[in-house]
């Protein structure tokens, strides 16, 4: 039996010109208002024209491949290489089993459903994709919690010890539409579990904390909160001077961290009279690769 590793992530276009098609994918083909396209293009331009998500995910896969001596592949839900493209490639390469990790640490079942649907569609075309072994959500993986805590400590070390009492930790994750939560998605509780685990791991280094949800969509429907502007106002009301945002919902930098946190949230915090520091995403940290290795071993390697 020939095994391989598969990392599945959200996806991101290679160029600003591809953003209209990318947004159409996210909106399931619904027309995208021109002003929304322009705004998203502006945000991508502000971070250099493209997201590093695909490159980082490929490097994560390469590092994990080295741990096992197995081939490793990457598939994206919303852009190339699409799920069906990677499944077709692995089938052509003679892979029998794909040991799969979803790199959205609190949404594995959503990505798994999309992956299995892609496999069914290929099967209808006569292409037999490999057996899919998909790990559950990895947001509570011990080595990942260690890594998140370590990245927060990097920021804590730069604080004047005399001022630590005036800072607040903001564990942060991507928001979702409330209709999704009301339909039964366990996402909020999974994120909360990760945030609490990180705070417990910080132990004596822990700060007062408020869980926040960021990057709400540009729609009129209700989104999961509290959002960052609301939390900034709460923090300011306590007399605090600054916040450390810990993006515990993200395993790699994307526009949601590079723009939404590093640019937009920093400006909003400044307007509220707060200094903002941001813990790094795990990206290719050895601790993250340790966590992924542990997950793959539980899947039978």
PDB file of C-alpha atoms in Angstrom:
ATOM      1  CA  UNK A   1       0.000   0.000   0.000  1.00  0.00           C
ATOM      2  CA  UNK A   2       1.334   3.435  -0.994  1.00  0.00           C
ATOM      3  CA  UNK A   3       0.573   6.189   1.505  1.00  0.00           C
ATOM      4  CA  UNK A   4       0.919   9.931   1.079  1.00  0.00           C
ATOM      5  CA  UNK A   5       0.207  12.981   3.186  1.00  0.00           C
ATOM      6  CA  UNK A   6      -2.319  15.596   2.144  1.00  0.00           C
ATOM      7  CA  UNK A   7      -2.664  19.068   3.664  1.00  0.00           C
ATOM      8  CA  UNK A   8      -5.895  20.875   2.820  1.00  0.00           C
ATOM      9  CA  UNK A   9      -6.289  24.639   3.202  1.00  0.00           C
ATOM     10  CA  UNK A  10      -8.610  27.431   2.130  1.00  0.00           C
ATOM     11  CA  UNK A  11      -6.756  28.694  -0.926  1.00  0.00           C
ATOM     12  CA  UNK A  12      -5.752  32.053  -2.320  1.00  0.00           C
ATOM     13  CA  UNK A  13      -5.219  33.445  -5.826  1.00  0.00           C
ATOM     14  CA  UNK A  14      -1.770  34.013  -7.242  1.00  0.00           C
ATOM     15  CA  UNK A  15      -2.501  37.502  -8.597  1.00  0.00           C
ATOM     16  CA  UNK A  16      -4.816  40.411  -7.875  1.00  0.00           C
ATOM     17  CA  UNK A  17      -6.401  39.942 -11.311  1.00  0.00           C
ATOM     18  CA  UNK A  18      -7.660  36.509 -10.211  1.00  0.00           C
ATOM     19  CA  UNK A  19      -9.579  37.912  -7.253  1.00  0.00           C
ATOM     20  CA  UNK A  20     -12.956  38.273  -9.041  1.00  0.00           C
ATOM     21  CA  UNK A  21     -12.952  34.541  -9.871  1.00  0.00           C
ATOM     22  CA  UNK A  22     -11.754  33.692  -6.362  1.00  0.00           C
ATOM     23  CA  UNK A  23     -14.536  35.762  -4.795  1.00  0.00           C
ATOM     24  CA  UNK A  24     -17.068  34.085  -7.085  1.00  0.00           C
ATOM     25  CA  UNK A  25     -15.904  30.738  -5.691  1.00  0.00           C
ATOM     26  CA  UNK A  26     -16.334  31.936  -2.113  1.00  0.00           C
ATOM     27  CA  UNK A  27     -19.775  33.381  -2.925  1.00  0.00           C
ATOM     28  CA  UNK A  28     -20.811  30.138  -4.660  1.00  0.00           C
ATOM     29  CA  UNK A  29     -21.252  31.914  -7.966  1.00  0.00           C
ATOM     30  CA  UNK A  30     -23.387  34.764  -6.656  1.00  0.00           C
ATOM     31  CA  UNK A  31     -22.498  38.075  -8.345  1.00  0.00           C
ATOM     32  CA  UNK A  32     -19.825  40.005  -6.503  1.00  0.00           C
ATOM     33  CA  UNK A  33     -20.515  43.751  -6.184  1.00  0.00           C
ATOM     34  CA  UNK A  34     -17.766  45.722  -7.961  1.00  0.00           C
ATOM     35  CA  UNK A  35     -17.057  47.725  -4.815  1.00  0.00           C
ATOM     36  CA  UNK A  36     -16.356  44.497  -2.918  1.00  0.00           C
ATOM     37  CA  UNK A  37     -13.922  43.347  -5.616  1.00  0.00           C
ATOM     38  CA  UNK A  38     -12.117  46.689  -5.459  1.00  0.00           C
ATOM     39  CA  UNK A  39     -11.894  46.582  -1.675  1.00  0.00           C
ATOM     40  CA  UNK A  40     -10.448  43.071  -1.600  1.00  0.00           C
ATOM     41  CA  UNK A  41      -8.001  43.997  -4.365  1.00  0.00           C
ATOM     42  CA  UNK A  42      -6.913  46.994  -2.280  1.00  0.00           C
ATOM     43  CA  UNK A  43      -6.262  44.732   0.691  1.00  0.00           C
ATOM     44  CA  UNK A  44      -4.207  42.291  -1.338  1.00  0.00           C
ATOM     45  CA  UNK A  45      -2.232  45.178  -2.831  1.00  0.00           C
ATOM     46  CA  UNK A  46      -1.493  46.398   0.701  1.00  0.00           C
ATOM     47  CA  UNK A  47       0.180  43.075   1.586  1.00  0.00           C
ATOM     48  CA  UNK A  48       2.253  42.878  -1.578  1.00  0.00           C
ATOM     49  CA  UNK A  49      -0.259  41.635  -4.151  1.00  0.00           C
ATOM     50  CA  UNK A  50      -0.687  38.030  -3.046  1.00  0.00           C
ATOM     51  CA  UNK A  51      -1.142  35.875   0.017  1.00  0.00           C
ATOM     52  CA  UNK A  52       1.700  33.582   1.162  1.00  0.00           C
ATOM     53  CA  UNK A  53      -0.820  30.882   2.136  1.00  0.00           C
ATOM     54  CA  UNK A  54      -0.144  28.451  -0.716  1.00  0.00           C
ATOM     55  CA  UNK A  55       3.629  28.794  -0.479  1.00  0.00           C
ATOM     56  CA  UNK A  56       3.550  28.281   3.282  1.00  0.00           C
ATOM     57  CA  UNK A  57       1.249  25.268   3.050  1.00  0.00           C
ATOM     58  CA  UNK A  58       3.553  23.687   0.466  1.00  0.00           C
ATOM     59  CA  UNK A  59       6.526  24.236   2.771  1.00  0.00           C
ATOM     60  CA  UNK A  60       4.610  22.755   5.709  1.00  0.00           C
ATOM     61  CA  UNK A  61       3.891  19.706   3.529  1.00  0.00           C
ATOM     62  CA  UNK A  62       7.548  19.428   2.525  1.00  0.00           C
ATOM     63  CA  UNK A  63       8.745  19.559   6.129  1.00  0.00           C
ATOM     64  CA  UNK A  64       6.183  16.958   7.154  1.00  0.00           C
ATOM     65  CA  UNK A  65       7.164  14.756   4.224  1.00  0.00           C
ATOM     66  CA  UNK A  66      10.745  14.742   5.500  1.00  0.00           C
ATOM     67  CA  UNK A  67       9.598  13.407   8.866  1.00  0.00           C
ATOM     68  CA  UNK A  68       8.088  10.286   7.266  1.00  0.00           C
ATOM     69  CA  UNK A  69       9.793   9.830   3.925  1.00  0.00           C
ATOM     70  CA  UNK A  70       6.358   9.950   2.298  1.00  0.00           C
ATOM     71  CA  UNK A  71       5.197  12.094  -0.602  1.00  0.00           C
ATOM     72  CA  UNK A  72       3.125  15.060   0.547  1.00  0.00           C
ATOM     73  CA  UNK A  73       0.516  16.974  -1.432  1.00  0.00           C
ATOM     74  CA  UNK A  74      -1.436  20.182  -0.994  1.00  0.00           C
ATOM     75  CA  UNK A  75      -5.030  20.864  -1.985  1.00  0.00           C
ATOM     76  CA  UNK A  76      -7.088  24.021  -1.665  1.00  0.00           C
ATOM     77  CA  UNK A  77     -10.801  24.316  -1.177  1.00  0.00           C
ATOM     78  CA  UNK A  78     -11.349  27.624  -2.983  1.00  0.00           C
ATOM     79  CA  UNK A  79      -8.481  27.883  -5.486  1.00  0.00           C
ATOM     80  CA  UNK A  80      -5.807  25.953  -7.348  1.00  0.00           C
ATOM     81  CA  UNK A  81      -4.685  23.325  -6.707  1.00  0.00           C
ATOM     82  CA  UNK A  82      -8.340  22.467  -6.161  1.00  0.00           C
ATOM     83  CA  UNK A  83      -9.362  19.381  -4.228  1.00  0.00           C
ATOM     84  CA  UNK A  84     -10.317  17.477  -7.378  1.00  0.00           C
ATOM     85  CA  UNK A  85      -7.055  18.449  -9.094  1.00  0.00           C
ATOM     86  CA  UNK A  86      -4.929  17.041  -6.291  1.00  0.00           C
ATOM     87  CA  UNK A  87      -7.068  13.899  -5.967  1.00  0.00           C
ATOM     88  CA  UNK A  88      -6.696  13.289  -9.686  1.00  0.00           C
ATOM     89  CA  UNK A  89      -2.914  13.777  -9.433  1.00  0.00           C
ATOM     90  CA  UNK A  90      -2.549  11.379  -6.502  1.00  0.00           C
ATOM     91  CA  UNK A  91      -4.632   8.763  -8.282  1.00  0.00           C
ATOM     92  CA  UNK A  92      -2.381   9.056 -11.337  1.00  0.00           C
ATOM     93  CA  UNK A  93       0.672   8.677  -9.074  1.00  0.00           C
ATOM     94  CA  UNK A  94      -0.635   5.366  -7.717  1.00  0.00           C
ATOM     95  CA  UNK A  95      -1.304   6.596  -4.169  1.00  0.00           C
ATOM     96  CA  UNK A  96      -3.602   4.230  -2.271  1.00  0.00           C
ATOM     97  CA  UNK A  97      -4.174   6.196   0.955  1.00  0.00           C
ATOM     98  CA  UNK A  98      -4.121   9.902   1.694  1.00  0.00           C
ATOM     99  CA  UNK A  99      -3.439  10.754   5.335  1.00  0.00           C
ATOM    100  CA  UNK A 100      -5.187  14.096   5.395  1.00  0.00           C
ATOM    101  CA  UNK A 101      -4.950  17.061   7.749  1.00  0.00           C
ATOM    102  CA  UNK A 102      -7.172  20.103   7.386  1.00  0.00           C
ATOM    103  CA  UNK A 103      -5.137  23.242   8.059  1.00  0.00           C
ATOM    104  CA  UNK A 104      -8.188  25.132   9.272  1.00  0.00           C
ATOM    105  CA  UNK A 105      -7.809  23.779  12.818  1.00  0.00           C
ATOM    106  CA  UNK A 106     -11.442  24.174  13.900  1.00  0.00           C
ATOM    107  CA  UNK A 107     -13.289  23.312  10.663  1.00  0.00           C
ATOM    108  CA  UNK A 108     -12.062  19.866   9.621  1.00  0.00           C
ATOM    109  CA  UNK A 109     -15.496  18.383   8.997  1.00  0.00           C
ATOM    110  CA  UNK A 110     -16.439  21.120   6.496  1.00  0.00           C
ATOM    111  CA  UNK A 111     -13.288  20.539   4.463  1.00  0.00           C
ATOM    112  CA  UNK A 112     -13.631  16.778   4.757  1.00  0.00           C
ATOM    113  CA  UNK A 113     -17.146  16.958   3.330  1.00  0.00           C
ATOM    114  CA  UNK A 114     -15.871  18.995   0.366  1.00  0.00           C
ATOM    115  CA  UNK A 115     -12.966  16.588  -0.160  1.00  0.00           C
ATOM    116  CA  UNK A 116     -15.211  13.528  -0.163  1.00  0.00           C
ATOM    117  CA  UNK A 117     -17.627  15.234  -2.538  1.00  0.00           C
ATOM    118  CA  UNK A 118     -14.729  15.882  -4.915  1.00  0.00           C
ATOM    119  CA  UNK A 119     -13.791  12.196  -4.675  1.00  0.00           C
ATOM    120  CA  UNK A 120     -17.362  11.165  -5.509  1.00  0.00           C
ATOM    121  CA  UNK A 121     -17.408  13.441  -8.543  1.00  0.00           C
ATOM    122  CA  UNK A 122     -14.147  11.946  -9.785  1.00  0.00           C
ATOM    123  CA  UNK A 123     -15.533   8.471  -9.248  1.00  0.00           C
ATOM    124  CA  UNK A 124     -18.495   9.371 -11.464  1.00  0.00           C
ATOM    125  CA  UNK A 125     -15.916  10.200 -14.153  1.00  0.00           C
ATOM    126  CA  UNK A 126     -14.280   6.809 -13.691  1.00  0.00           C
ATOM    127  CA  UNK A 127     -11.333   8.062 -11.627  1.00  0.00           C
ATOM    128  CA  UNK A 128     -10.761   6.093  -8.431  1.00  0.00           C
ATOM    129  CA  UNK A 129      -9.182   8.483  -5.938  1.00  0.00           C
ATOM    130  CA  UNK A 130      -7.132   7.172  -2.986  1.00  0.00           C
ATOM    131  CA  UNK A 131      -8.730   6.141   0.292  1.00  0.00           C
ATOM    132  CA  UNK A 132      -9.185   9.282   2.386  1.00  0.00           C
ATOM    133  CA  UNK A 133      -8.205   9.126   6.045  1.00  0.00           C
ATOM    134  CA  UNK A 134      -9.025  12.552   7.470  1.00  0.00           C
ATOM    135  CA  UNK A 135      -7.928  13.717  10.907  1.00  0.00           C
ATOM    136  CA  UNK A 136     -10.465  15.498  13.128  1.00  0.00           C
ATOM    137  CA  UNK A 137      -9.945  19.117  14.133  1.00  0.00           C
ATOM    138  CA  UNK A 138      -6.427  19.639  15.434  1.00  0.00           C
ATOM    139  CA  UNK A 139      -6.961  22.820  17.451  1.00  0.00           C
ATOM    140  CA  UNK A 140      -6.287  21.035  20.744  1.00  0.00           C
ATOM    141  CA  UNK A 141      -3.146  19.177  19.621  1.00  0.00           C
ATOM    142  CA  UNK A 142      -0.648  19.560  22.519  1.00  0.00           C
ATOM    143  CA  UNK A 143       2.354  20.532  20.389  1.00  0.00           C
ATOM    144  CA  UNK A 144       0.222  23.134  18.617  1.00  0.00           C
ATOM    145  CA  UNK A 145      -0.903  24.602  21.937  1.00  0.00           C
ATOM    146  CA  UNK A 146       2.755  24.719  23.016  1.00  0.00           C
ATOM    147  CA  UNK A 147       3.602  26.563  19.818  1.00  0.00           C
ATOM    148  CA  UNK A 148       0.829  29.133  20.181  1.00  0.00           C
ATOM    149  CA  UNK A 149       1.891  29.758  23.778  1.00  0.00           C
ATOM    150  CA  UNK A 150       5.544  30.128  22.749  1.00  0.00           C
ATOM    151  CA  UNK A 151       4.629  32.681  20.087  1.00  0.00           C
ATOM    152  CA  UNK A 152       2.662  34.704  22.656  1.00  0.00           C
ATOM    153  CA  UNK A 153       5.645  34.585  25.018  1.00  0.00           C
ATOM    154  CA  UNK A 154       7.772  36.179  22.269  1.00  0.00           C
ATOM    155  CA  UNK A 155       5.563  39.235  22.555  1.00  0.00           C
ATOM    156  CA  UNK A 156       5.480  39.138  26.345  1.00  0.00           C
ATOM    157  CA  UNK A 157       9.282  39.202  26.497  1.00  0.00           C
ATOM    158  CA  UNK A 158       9.296  42.557  24.713  1.00  0.00           C
ATOM    159  CA  UNK A 159       7.004  44.185  27.266  1.00  0.00           C
ATOM    160  CA  UNK A 160       8.326  46.293  30.105  1.00  0.00           C
ATOM    161  CA  UNK A 161       7.582  44.139  33.180  1.00  0.00           C
ATOM    162  CA  UNK A 162       6.308  47.256  34.924  1.00  0.00           C
ATOM    163  CA  UNK A 163       3.636  47.662  32.234  1.00  0.00           C
ATOM    164  CA  UNK A 164       2.466  44.063  31.869  1.00  0.00           C
ATOM    165  CA  UNK A 165      -0.533  44.634  34.105  1.00  0.00           C
ATOM    166  CA  UNK A 166      -1.856  47.137  31.569  1.00  0.00           C
ATOM    167  CA  UNK A 167      -1.955  44.658  28.659  1.00  0.00           C
ATOM    168  CA  UNK A 168      -4.684  42.232  27.585  1.00  0.00           C
ATOM    169  CA  UNK A 169      -4.357  39.046  25.510  1.00  0.00           C
ATOM    170  CA  UNK A 170      -6.822  38.639  22.654  1.00  0.00           C
ATOM    171  CA  UNK A 171      -6.968  35.078  21.274  1.00  0.00           C
ATOM    172  CA  UNK A 172      -8.480  35.513  17.819  1.00  0.00           C
ATOM    173  CA  UNK A 173     -10.080  33.365  15.143  1.00  0.00           C
ATOM    174  CA  UNK A 174     -11.945  33.970  11.899  1.00  0.00           C
ATOM    175  CA  UNK A 175     -15.602  34.828  12.342  1.00  0.00           C
ATOM    176  CA  UNK A 176     -18.437  32.866  10.712  1.00  0.00           C
ATOM    177  CA  UNK A 177     -21.981  33.870   9.777  1.00  0.00           C
ATOM    178  CA  UNK A 178     -24.331  33.310  12.703  1.00  0.00           C
ATOM    179  CA  UNK A 179     -26.616  31.245  10.454  1.00  0.00           C
ATOM    180  CA  UNK A 180     -23.791  28.687  10.286  1.00  0.00           C
ATOM    181  CA  UNK A 181     -23.465  28.611  14.074  1.00  0.00           C
ATOM    182  CA  UNK A 182     -27.231  28.393  14.546  1.00  0.00           C
ATOM    183  CA  UNK A 183     -27.269  25.409  12.179  1.00  0.00           C
ATOM    184  CA  UNK A 184     -25.090  23.525  14.649  1.00  0.00           C
ATOM    185  CA  UNK A 185     -21.466  24.235  13.693  1.00  0.00           C
ATOM    186  CA  UNK A 186     -19.350  23.580  16.837  1.00  0.00           C
ATOM    187  CA  UNK A 187     -16.765  26.121  15.721  1.00  0.00           C
ATOM    188  CA  UNK A 188     -17.142  28.607  18.626  1.00  0.00           C
ATOM    189  CA  UNK A 189     -16.665  25.940  21.283  1.00  0.00           C
ATOM    190  CA  UNK A 190     -13.656  24.467  19.461  1.00  0.00           C
ATOM    191  CA  UNK A 191     -11.995  27.879  19.210  1.00  0.00           C
ATOM    192  CA  UNK A 192     -12.740  28.566  22.859  1.00  0.00           C
ATOM    193  CA  UNK A 193     -11.145  25.254  23.814  1.00  0.00           C
ATOM    194  CA  UNK A 194      -7.956  26.203  21.968  1.00  0.00           C
ATOM    195  CA  UNK A 195      -7.872  29.665  23.526  1.00  0.00           C
ATOM    196  CA  UNK A 196      -8.334  28.285  27.039  1.00  0.00           C
ATOM    197  CA  UNK A 197      -5.618  25.683  26.468  1.00  0.00           C
ATOM    198  CA  UNK A 198      -3.162  28.359  25.337  1.00  0.00           C
ATOM    199  CA  UNK A 199      -3.938  30.502  28.374  1.00  0.00           C
ATOM    200  CA  UNK A 200      -3.464  27.511  30.682  1.00  0.00           C
ATOM    201  CA  UNK A 201      -0.145  26.721  28.970  1.00  0.00           C
ATOM    202  CA  UNK A 202       1.014  30.286  29.576  1.00  0.00           C
ATOM    203  CA  UNK A 203       0.417  29.701  33.299  1.00  0.00           C
ATOM    204  CA  UNK A 204       2.213  32.454  35.248  1.00  0.00           C
ATOM    205  CA  UNK A 205       2.826  34.379  32.027  1.00  0.00           C
ATOM    206  CA  UNK A 206      -0.897  34.681  31.275  1.00  0.00           C
ATOM    207  CA  UNK A 207      -2.569  38.063  30.897  1.00  0.00           C
ATOM    208  CA  UNK A 208      -6.247  38.943  31.303  1.00  0.00           C
ATOM    209  CA  UNK A 209      -7.856  37.729  28.084  1.00  0.00           C
ATOM    210  CA  UNK A 210     -10.877  38.217  25.846  1.00  0.00           C
ATOM    211  CA  UNK A 211     -11.678  35.806  22.999  1.00  0.00           C
ATOM    212  CA  UNK A 212     -12.431  37.705  19.803  1.00  0.00           C
ATOM    213  CA  UNK A 213     -13.551  36.855  16.277  1.00  0.00           C
ATOM    214  CA  UNK A 214     -12.117  38.794  13.343  1.00  0.00           C
ATOM    215  CA  UNK A 215     -12.456  39.248   9.595  1.00  0.00           C
ATOM    216  CA  UNK A 216     -16.236  39.382   9.533  1.00  0.00           C
ATOM    217  CA  UNK A 217     -17.599  39.277   6.009  1.00  0.00           C
ATOM    218  CA  UNK A 218     -18.706  42.400   4.175  1.00  0.00           C
ATOM    219  CA  UNK A 219     -22.387  41.449   4.318  1.00  0.00           C
ATOM    220  CA  UNK A 220     -25.408  42.701   6.218  1.00  0.00           C
ATOM    221  CA  UNK A 221     -26.055  39.381   7.985  1.00  0.00           C
ATOM    222  CA  UNK A 222     -25.050  38.738  11.589  1.00  0.00           C
ATOM    223  CA  UNK A 223     -21.532  37.385  12.209  1.00  0.00           C
ATOM    224  CA  UNK A 224     -19.990  35.656  15.185  1.00  0.00           C
ATOM    225  CA  UNK A 225     -18.465  38.065  17.698  1.00  0.00           C
ATOM    226  CA  UNK A 226     -17.328  39.933  19.625  1.00  0.00           C
ATOM    227  CA  UNK A 227     -15.368  41.619  16.858  1.00  0.00           C
ATOM    228  CA  UNK A 228     -12.093  43.460  17.356  1.00  0.00           C
ATOM    229  CA  UNK A 229     -13.496  47.035  17.451  1.00  0.00           C
ATOM    230  CA  UNK A 230     -15.960  45.990  20.167  1.00  0.00           C
ATOM    231  CA  UNK A 231     -13.208  44.280  22.160  1.00  0.00           C
ATOM    232  CA  UNK A 232     -10.892  47.283  21.792  1.00  0.00           C
ATOM    233  CA  UNK A 233     -13.546  49.462  23.393  1.00  0.00           C
ATOM    234  CA  UNK A 234     -13.975  46.967  26.233  1.00  0.00           C
ATOM    235  CA  UNK A 235     -10.235  46.834  26.793  1.00  0.00           C
ATOM    236  CA  UNK A 236      -9.901  50.622  26.767  1.00  0.00           C
ATOM    237  CA  UNK A 237     -12.683  50.893  29.356  1.00  0.00           C
ATOM    238  CA  UNK A 238     -10.604  48.804  31.773  1.00  0.00           C
ATOM    239  CA  UNK A 239      -7.753  51.294  31.643  1.00  0.00           C
ATOM    240  CA  UNK A 240      -5.455  48.928  29.749  1.00  0.00           C
ATOM    241  CA  UNK A 241      -2.793  50.384  27.470  1.00  0.00           C
ATOM    242  CA  UNK A 242      -2.277  47.642  24.923  1.00  0.00           C
ATOM    243  CA  UNK A 243      -3.326  44.279  23.485  1.00  0.00           C
ATOM    244  CA  UNK A 244      -1.513  41.210  22.227  1.00  0.00           C
ATOM    245  CA  UNK A 245      -3.544  39.537  19.486  1.00  0.00           C
ATOM    246  CA  UNK A 246      -2.875  35.797  19.290  1.00  0.00           C
ATOM    247  CA  UNK A 247      -4.395  34.408  16.044  1.00  0.00           C
ATOM    248  CA  UNK A 248      -5.120  30.912  17.388  1.00  0.00           C
ATOM    249  CA  UNK A 249      -7.476  30.187  14.508  1.00  0.00           C
ATOM    250  CA  UNK A 250      -4.710  30.405  11.904  1.00  0.00           C
ATOM    251  CA  UNK A 251      -1.831  28.029  11.185  1.00  0.00           C
ATOM    252  CA  UNK A 252      -0.347  30.217   8.442  1.00  0.00           C
ATOM    253  CA  UNK A 253      -0.335  33.872   7.527  1.00  0.00           C
ATOM    254  CA  UNK A 254      -2.956  34.972   5.045  1.00  0.00           C
ATOM    255  CA  UNK A 255      -4.707  38.242   4.234  1.00  0.00           C
ATOM    256  CA  UNK A 256      -6.679  37.854   7.479  1.00  0.00           C
ATOM    257  CA  UNK A 257      -3.505  38.252   9.521  1.00  0.00           C
ATOM    258  CA  UNK A 258      -1.324  40.374   7.235  1.00  0.00           C
ATOM    259  CA  UNK A 259      -4.049  42.915   6.462  1.00  0.00           C
ATOM    260  CA  UNK A 260      -6.915  42.441   8.914  1.00  0.00           C
ATOM    261  CA  UNK A 261      -4.604  42.336  11.951  1.00  0.00           C
ATOM    262  CA  UNK A 262      -1.335  43.979  10.965  1.00  0.00           C
ATOM    263  CA  UNK A 263      -2.899  46.925   9.141  1.00  0.00           C
ATOM    264  CA  UNK A 264      -6.615  47.369   9.833  1.00  0.00           C
ATOM    265  CA  UNK A 265      -6.735  46.178  13.449  1.00  0.00           C
ATOM    266  CA  UNK A 266      -3.571  48.117  14.303  1.00  0.00           C
ATOM    267  CA  UNK A 267      -5.194  51.302  13.005  1.00  0.00           C
ATOM    268  CA  UNK A 268      -8.418  50.601  14.926  1.00  0.00           C
ATOM    269  CA  UNK A 269      -6.479  49.921  18.111  1.00  0.00           C
ATOM    270  CA  UNK A 270      -4.569  53.168  17.703  1.00  0.00           C
ATOM    271  CA  UNK A 271      -7.833  55.052  17.264  1.00  0.00           C
ATOM    272  CA  UNK A 272      -8.987  53.505  20.543  1.00  0.00           C
ATOM    273  CA  UNK A 273      -5.789  54.647  22.227  1.00  0.00           C
ATOM    274  CA  UNK A 274      -4.256  51.173  22.426  1.00  0.00           C
ATOM    275  CA  UNK A 275      -0.955  49.727  21.293  1.00  0.00           C
ATOM    276  CA  UNK A 276      -1.322  46.440  19.403  1.00  0.00           C
ATOM    277  CA  UNK A 277       1.197  43.627  19.209  1.00  0.00           C
ATOM    278  CA  UNK A 278       0.523  40.493  17.178  1.00  0.00           C
ATOM    279  CA  UNK A 279       1.834  37.016  17.915  1.00  0.00           C
ATOM    280  CA  UNK A 280       3.245  35.324  14.835  1.00  0.00           C
ATOM    281  CA  UNK A 281       1.349  32.539  13.098  1.00  0.00           C
ATOM    282  CA  UNK A 282       2.944  29.074  13.385  1.00  0.00           C
ATOM    283  CA  UNK A 283       3.716  28.935   9.641  1.00  0.00           C
ATOM    284  CA  UNK A 284       6.714  26.572   9.518  1.00  0.00           C
ATOM    285  CA  UNK A 285       7.621  26.575  13.212  1.00  0.00           C
ATOM    286  CA  UNK A 286       9.073  23.195  14.284  1.00  0.00           C
ATOM    287  CA  UNK A 287       6.377  22.914  16.949  1.00  0.00           C
ATOM    288  CA  UNK A 288       3.654  23.024  14.325  1.00  0.00           C
ATOM    289  CA  UNK A 289       5.391  20.325  12.292  1.00  0.00           C
ATOM    290  CA  UNK A 290       5.662  18.292  15.527  1.00  0.00           C
ATOM    291  CA  UNK A 291       1.903  18.640  15.951  1.00  0.00           C
ATOM    292  CA  UNK A 292       1.226  17.562  12.358  1.00  0.00           C
ATOM    293  CA  UNK A 293       3.580  14.612  12.778  1.00  0.00           C
ATOM    294  CA  UNK A 294       1.685  13.464  15.875  1.00  0.00           C
ATOM    295  CA  UNK A 295      -1.601  13.657  13.967  1.00  0.00           C
ATOM    296  CA  UNK A 296      -0.228  11.622  11.035  1.00  0.00           C
ATOM    297  CA  UNK A 297       1.100   8.962  13.416  1.00  0.00           C
ATOM    298  CA  UNK A 298      -2.349   8.558  14.935  1.00  0.00           C
ATOM    299  CA  UNK A 299      -3.667   7.923  11.426  1.00  0.00           C
ATOM    300  CA  UNK A 300      -1.487   4.854  11.107  1.00  0.00           C
ATOM    301  CA  UNK A 301       2.128   5.886  10.365  1.00  0.00           C
TER     302      UNK A 301
END
